[in-house]
mmCIF file of C-alpha atoms in Angstrom:
data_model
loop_
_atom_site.group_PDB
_atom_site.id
_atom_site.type_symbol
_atom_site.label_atom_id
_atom_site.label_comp_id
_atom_site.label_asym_id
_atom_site.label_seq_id
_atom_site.Cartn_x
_atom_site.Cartn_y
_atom_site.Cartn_z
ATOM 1 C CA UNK A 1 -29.056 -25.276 4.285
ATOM 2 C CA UNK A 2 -28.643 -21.753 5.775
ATOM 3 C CA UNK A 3 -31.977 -19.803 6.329
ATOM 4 C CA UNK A 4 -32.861 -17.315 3.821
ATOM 5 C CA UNK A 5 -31.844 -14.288 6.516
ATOM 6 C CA UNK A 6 -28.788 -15.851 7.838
ATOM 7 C CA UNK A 7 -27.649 -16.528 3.706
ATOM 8 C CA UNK A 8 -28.584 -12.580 3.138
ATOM 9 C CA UNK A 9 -26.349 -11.722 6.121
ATOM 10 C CA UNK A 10 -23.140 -13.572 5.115
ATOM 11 C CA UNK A 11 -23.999 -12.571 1.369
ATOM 12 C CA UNK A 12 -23.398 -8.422 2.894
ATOM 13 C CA UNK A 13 -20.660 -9.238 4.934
ATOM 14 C CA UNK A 14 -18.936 -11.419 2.111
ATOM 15 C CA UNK A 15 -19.896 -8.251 -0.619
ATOM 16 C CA UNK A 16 -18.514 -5.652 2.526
ATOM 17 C CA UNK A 17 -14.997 -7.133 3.018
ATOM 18 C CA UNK A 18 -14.811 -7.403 -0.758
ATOM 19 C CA UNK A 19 -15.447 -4.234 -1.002
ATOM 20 C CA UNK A 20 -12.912 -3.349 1.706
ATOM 21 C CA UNK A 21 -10.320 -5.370 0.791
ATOM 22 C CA UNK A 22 -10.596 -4.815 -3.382
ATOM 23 C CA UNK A 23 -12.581 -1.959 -4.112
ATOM 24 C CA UNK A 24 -15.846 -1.587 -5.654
ATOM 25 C CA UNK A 25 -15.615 1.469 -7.074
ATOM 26 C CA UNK A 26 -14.575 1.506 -11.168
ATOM 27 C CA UNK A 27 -11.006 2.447 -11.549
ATOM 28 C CA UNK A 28 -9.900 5.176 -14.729
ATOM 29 C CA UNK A 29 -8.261 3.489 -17.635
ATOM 30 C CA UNK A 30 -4.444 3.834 -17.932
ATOM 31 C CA UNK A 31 -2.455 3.326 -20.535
ATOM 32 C CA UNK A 32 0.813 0.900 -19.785
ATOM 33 C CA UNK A 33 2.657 4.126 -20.170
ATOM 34 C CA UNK A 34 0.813 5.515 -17.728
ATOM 35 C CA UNK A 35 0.738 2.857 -15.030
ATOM 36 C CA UNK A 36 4.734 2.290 -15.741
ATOM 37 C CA UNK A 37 4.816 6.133 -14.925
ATOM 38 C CA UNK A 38 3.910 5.498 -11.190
ATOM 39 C CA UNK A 39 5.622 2.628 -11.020
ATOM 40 C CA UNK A 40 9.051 4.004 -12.117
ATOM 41 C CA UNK A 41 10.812 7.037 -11.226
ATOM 42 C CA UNK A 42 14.324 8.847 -12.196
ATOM 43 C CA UNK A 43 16.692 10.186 -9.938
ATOM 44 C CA UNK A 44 20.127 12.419 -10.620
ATOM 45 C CA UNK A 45 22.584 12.706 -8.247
ATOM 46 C CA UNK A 46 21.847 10.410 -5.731
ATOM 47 C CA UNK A 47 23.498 6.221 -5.724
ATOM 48 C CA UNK A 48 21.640 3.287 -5.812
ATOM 49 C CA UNK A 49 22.338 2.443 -2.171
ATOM 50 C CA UNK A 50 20.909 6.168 -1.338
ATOM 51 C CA UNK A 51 17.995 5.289 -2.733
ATOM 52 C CA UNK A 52 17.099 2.089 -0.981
ATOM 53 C CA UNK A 53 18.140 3.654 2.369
ATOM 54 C CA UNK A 54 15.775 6.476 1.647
ATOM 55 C CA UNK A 55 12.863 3.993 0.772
ATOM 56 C CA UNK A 56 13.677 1.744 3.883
ATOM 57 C CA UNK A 57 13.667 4.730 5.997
ATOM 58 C CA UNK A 58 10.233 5.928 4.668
ATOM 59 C CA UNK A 59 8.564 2.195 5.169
ATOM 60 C CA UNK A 60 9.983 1.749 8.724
ATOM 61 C CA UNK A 61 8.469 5.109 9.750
ATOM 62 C CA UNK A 62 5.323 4.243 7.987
ATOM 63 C CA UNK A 63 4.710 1.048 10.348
ATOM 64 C CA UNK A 64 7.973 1.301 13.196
ATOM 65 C CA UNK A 65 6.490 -2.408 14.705
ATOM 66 C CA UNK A 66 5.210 -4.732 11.830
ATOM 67 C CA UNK A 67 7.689 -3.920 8.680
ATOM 68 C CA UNK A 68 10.259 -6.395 7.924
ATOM 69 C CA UNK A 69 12.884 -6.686 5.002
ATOM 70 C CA UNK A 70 14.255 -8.956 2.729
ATOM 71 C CA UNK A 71 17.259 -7.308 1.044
ATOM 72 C CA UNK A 72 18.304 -7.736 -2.502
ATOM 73 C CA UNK A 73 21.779 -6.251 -4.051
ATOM 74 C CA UNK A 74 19.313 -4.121 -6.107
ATOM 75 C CA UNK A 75 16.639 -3.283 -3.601
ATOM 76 C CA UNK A 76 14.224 -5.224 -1.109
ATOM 77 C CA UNK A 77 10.941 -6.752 -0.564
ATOM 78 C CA UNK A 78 9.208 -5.446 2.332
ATOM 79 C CA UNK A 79 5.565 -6.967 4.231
ATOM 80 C CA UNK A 80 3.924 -5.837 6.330
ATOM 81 C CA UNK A 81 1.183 -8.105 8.212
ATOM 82 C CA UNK A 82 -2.503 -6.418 8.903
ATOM 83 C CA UNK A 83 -5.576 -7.406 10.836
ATOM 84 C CA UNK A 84 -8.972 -5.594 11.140
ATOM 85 C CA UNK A 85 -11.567 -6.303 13.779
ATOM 86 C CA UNK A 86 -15.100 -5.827 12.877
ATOM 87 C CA UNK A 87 -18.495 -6.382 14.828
ATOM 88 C CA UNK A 88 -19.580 -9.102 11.968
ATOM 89 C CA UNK A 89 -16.075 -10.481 11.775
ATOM 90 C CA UNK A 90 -12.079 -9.903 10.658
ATOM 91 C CA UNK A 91 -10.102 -9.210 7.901
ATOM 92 C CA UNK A 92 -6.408 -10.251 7.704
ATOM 93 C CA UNK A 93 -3.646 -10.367 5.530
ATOM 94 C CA UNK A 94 0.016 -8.731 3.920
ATOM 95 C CA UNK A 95 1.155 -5.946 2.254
ATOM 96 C CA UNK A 96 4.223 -6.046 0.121
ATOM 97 C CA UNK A 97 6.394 -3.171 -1.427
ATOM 98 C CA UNK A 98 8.791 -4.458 -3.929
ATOM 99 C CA UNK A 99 11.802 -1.971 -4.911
ATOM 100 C CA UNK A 100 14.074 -2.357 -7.257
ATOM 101 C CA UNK A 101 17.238 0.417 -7.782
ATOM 102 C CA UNK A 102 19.440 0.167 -11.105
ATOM 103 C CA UNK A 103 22.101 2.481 -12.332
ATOM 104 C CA UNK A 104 21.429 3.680 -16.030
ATOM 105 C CA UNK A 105 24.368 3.977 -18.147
ATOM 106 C CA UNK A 106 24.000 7.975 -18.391
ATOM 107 C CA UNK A 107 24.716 7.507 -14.263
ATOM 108 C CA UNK A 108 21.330 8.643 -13.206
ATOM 109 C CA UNK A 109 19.243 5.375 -11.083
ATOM 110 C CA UNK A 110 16.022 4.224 -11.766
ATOM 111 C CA UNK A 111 13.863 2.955 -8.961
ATOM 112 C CA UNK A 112 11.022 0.746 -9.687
ATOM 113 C CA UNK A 113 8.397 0.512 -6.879
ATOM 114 C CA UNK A 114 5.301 -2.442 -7.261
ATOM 115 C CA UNK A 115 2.854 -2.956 -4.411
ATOM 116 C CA UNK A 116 0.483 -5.648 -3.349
ATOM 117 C CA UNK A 117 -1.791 -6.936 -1.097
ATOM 118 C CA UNK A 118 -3.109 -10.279 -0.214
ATOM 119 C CA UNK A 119 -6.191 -10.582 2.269
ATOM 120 C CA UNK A 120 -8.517 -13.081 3.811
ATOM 121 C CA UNK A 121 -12.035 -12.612 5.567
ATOM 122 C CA UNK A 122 -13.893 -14.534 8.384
ATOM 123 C CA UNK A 123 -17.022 -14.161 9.273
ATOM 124 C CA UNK A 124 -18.546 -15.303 12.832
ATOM 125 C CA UNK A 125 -22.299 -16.865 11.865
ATOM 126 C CA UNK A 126 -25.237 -17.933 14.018
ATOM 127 C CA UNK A 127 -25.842 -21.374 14.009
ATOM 128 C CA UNK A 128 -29.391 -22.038 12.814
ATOM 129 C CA UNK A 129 -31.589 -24.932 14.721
ATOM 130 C CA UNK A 130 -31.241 -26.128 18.110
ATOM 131 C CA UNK A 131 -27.605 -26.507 18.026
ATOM 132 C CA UNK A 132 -26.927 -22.915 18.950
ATOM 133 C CA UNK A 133 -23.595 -21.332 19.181
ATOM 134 C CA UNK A 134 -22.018 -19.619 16.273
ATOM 135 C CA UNK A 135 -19.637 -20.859 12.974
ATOM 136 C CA UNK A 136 -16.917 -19.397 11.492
ATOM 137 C CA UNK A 137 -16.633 -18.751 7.494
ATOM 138 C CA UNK A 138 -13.426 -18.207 5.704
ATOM 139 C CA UNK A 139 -12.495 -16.620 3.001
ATOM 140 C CA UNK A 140 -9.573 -16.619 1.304
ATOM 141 C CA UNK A 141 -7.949 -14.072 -0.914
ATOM 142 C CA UNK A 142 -5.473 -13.902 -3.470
ATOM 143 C CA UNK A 143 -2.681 -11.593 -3.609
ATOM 144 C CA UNK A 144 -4.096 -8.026 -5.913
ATOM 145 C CA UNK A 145 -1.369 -5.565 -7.107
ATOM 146 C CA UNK A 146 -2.988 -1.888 -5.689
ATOM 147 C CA UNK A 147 -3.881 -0.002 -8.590
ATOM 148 C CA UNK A 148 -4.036 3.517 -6.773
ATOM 149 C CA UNK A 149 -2.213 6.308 -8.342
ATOM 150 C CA UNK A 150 -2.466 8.272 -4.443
ATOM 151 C CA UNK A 151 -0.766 5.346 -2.907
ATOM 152 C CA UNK A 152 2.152 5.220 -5.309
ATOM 153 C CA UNK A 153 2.004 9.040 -5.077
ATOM 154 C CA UNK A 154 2.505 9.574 -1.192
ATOM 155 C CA UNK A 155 5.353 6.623 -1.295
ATOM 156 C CA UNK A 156 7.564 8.483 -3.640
ATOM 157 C CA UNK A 157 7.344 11.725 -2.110
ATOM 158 C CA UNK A 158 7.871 9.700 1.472
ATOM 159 C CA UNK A 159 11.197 8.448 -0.687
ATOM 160 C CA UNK A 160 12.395 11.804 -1.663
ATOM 161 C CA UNK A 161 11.507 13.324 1.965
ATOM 162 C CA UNK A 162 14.624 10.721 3.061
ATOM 163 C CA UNK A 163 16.552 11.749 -0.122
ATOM 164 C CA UNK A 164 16.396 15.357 0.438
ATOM 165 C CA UNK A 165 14.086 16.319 -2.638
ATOM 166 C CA UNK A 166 10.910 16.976 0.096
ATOM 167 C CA UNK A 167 10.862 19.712 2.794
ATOM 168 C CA UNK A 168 7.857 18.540 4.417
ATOM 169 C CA UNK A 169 7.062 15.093 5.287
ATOM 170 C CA UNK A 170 3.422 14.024 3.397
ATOM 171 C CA UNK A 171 1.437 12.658 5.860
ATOM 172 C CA UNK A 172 -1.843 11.637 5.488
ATOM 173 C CA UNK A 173 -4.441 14.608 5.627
ATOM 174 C CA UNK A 174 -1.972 16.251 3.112
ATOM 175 C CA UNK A 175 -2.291 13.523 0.894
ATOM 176 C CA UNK A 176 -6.202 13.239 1.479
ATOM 177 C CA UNK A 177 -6.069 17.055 0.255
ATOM 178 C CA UNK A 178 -4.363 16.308 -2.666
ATOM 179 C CA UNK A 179 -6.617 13.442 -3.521
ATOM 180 C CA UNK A 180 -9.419 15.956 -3.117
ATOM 181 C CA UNK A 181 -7.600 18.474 -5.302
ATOM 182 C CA UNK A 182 -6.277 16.732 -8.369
ATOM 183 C CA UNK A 183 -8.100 14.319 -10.124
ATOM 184 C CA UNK A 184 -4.888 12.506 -11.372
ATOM 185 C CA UNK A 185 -4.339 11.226 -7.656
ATOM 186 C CA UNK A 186 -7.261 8.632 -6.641
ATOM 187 C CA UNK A 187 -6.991 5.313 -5.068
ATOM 188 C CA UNK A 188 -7.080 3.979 -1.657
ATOM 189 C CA UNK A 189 -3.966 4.530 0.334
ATOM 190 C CA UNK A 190 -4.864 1.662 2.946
ATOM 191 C CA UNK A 191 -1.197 0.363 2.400
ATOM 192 C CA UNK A 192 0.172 3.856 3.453
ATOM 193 C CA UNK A 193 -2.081 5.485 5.651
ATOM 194 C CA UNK A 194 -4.734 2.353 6.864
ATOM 195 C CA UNK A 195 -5.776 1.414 10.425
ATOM 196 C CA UNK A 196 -2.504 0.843 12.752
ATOM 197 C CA UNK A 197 0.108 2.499 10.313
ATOM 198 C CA UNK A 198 1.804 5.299 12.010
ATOM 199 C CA UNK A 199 1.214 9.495 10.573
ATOM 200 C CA UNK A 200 3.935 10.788 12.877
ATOM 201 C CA UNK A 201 6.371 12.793 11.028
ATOM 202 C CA UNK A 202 10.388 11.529 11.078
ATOM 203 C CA UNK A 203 12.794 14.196 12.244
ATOM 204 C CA UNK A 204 14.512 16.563 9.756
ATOM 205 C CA UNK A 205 16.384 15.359 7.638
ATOM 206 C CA UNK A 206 20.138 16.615 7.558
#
């Protein structure tokens, strides 16, 4: 049985990651409505195809290296792998950005966008006793969908920068100022701008 310091130091580290990973802070209340809000948008004037090209676009300049595709006839499932090094131990696992593009019969396409993330955490232990050394603890996650109104937020606008709806590309201290600015935009955005994603702007669009 673990020593009553070495059980209080995994206990932190196991409560940290969670935190990390999940989120301890209490999310608002939205209504279905409102949740299908951000998950859903309308465009006019622009195909189908358009908009999947515009959303691919956006992801592979998000993370250049690590984003892959699997293509649909109505849209895609991206992932995107992730690792974080810390002193007391790592944190691994995908994100995953699932679009879907339909024409409506009034000719106008409606994109539905749902995110998730799936995690595990290790933690490097000292060995208590004589034996010396140190142990490895794992634990695994489950795949969470991201409830953050920000990080649906800065995707769509990093859609319509590729459709041509967005002069300016949002990267991430303007979306950090908007966070700070409107209450209706909270969330992490550790899917769009975390550790080893890429804030360099794409080149104008023509």
């Amino acid at each position: 049985m673990p020593s009553r310091p070495l059980a209080l130091y995994r206990l932190m580290f196991v409560a940290m990651l969670i935190g990390f990973l999940g989120g301890c802070a209490s999310l608002p209340e939205l209504s279905r409505e409102e949740w299908l809000a951000f998950h859903n948008k309308t465009y006019e004037n622009v195909t189908t195809e358009e908009v999947i090209e515009a959303a691919e676009k956006a992801l592979e300049t998000t993370d250049p290296r690590d984003m892959t595709f699997s293509h649909r006839k109505d849209g895609f499932l991206a992932t995107r792998p992730w690792l974080y090094y810390m002193v007391i131990g790592a944190a691994s696992g995908t994100d995953f950005y699932d679009l879907t593009v339909t024409e409506l019969d009034d000719g106008r396409v409606r994109a539905e966008l749902y995110m998730t993330r799936s995690g595990s955490m290790m933690a490097a232990t000292p060995n208590v006793g004589g034996a010396g050394g140190t142990s490895v603890t794992t634990i695994p996650g489950n795949s969470q969908p991201i409830e953050s109104t920000a990080a649906y937020y800065a995707m769509w606008k990093r859609f319509d920068y590729f459709l041509g709806l967005e002069d300016q590309w949002y990267d991430c201290p303007r979306i950090k100022a908007l966070k700070d600015a409107d209450p209706s935009i909270w969330g992490h955005t550790d899917n769009v701008c975390g550790i080893g994603l890429s804030d360099d702007p794409p080149p104008p669009v023509d």
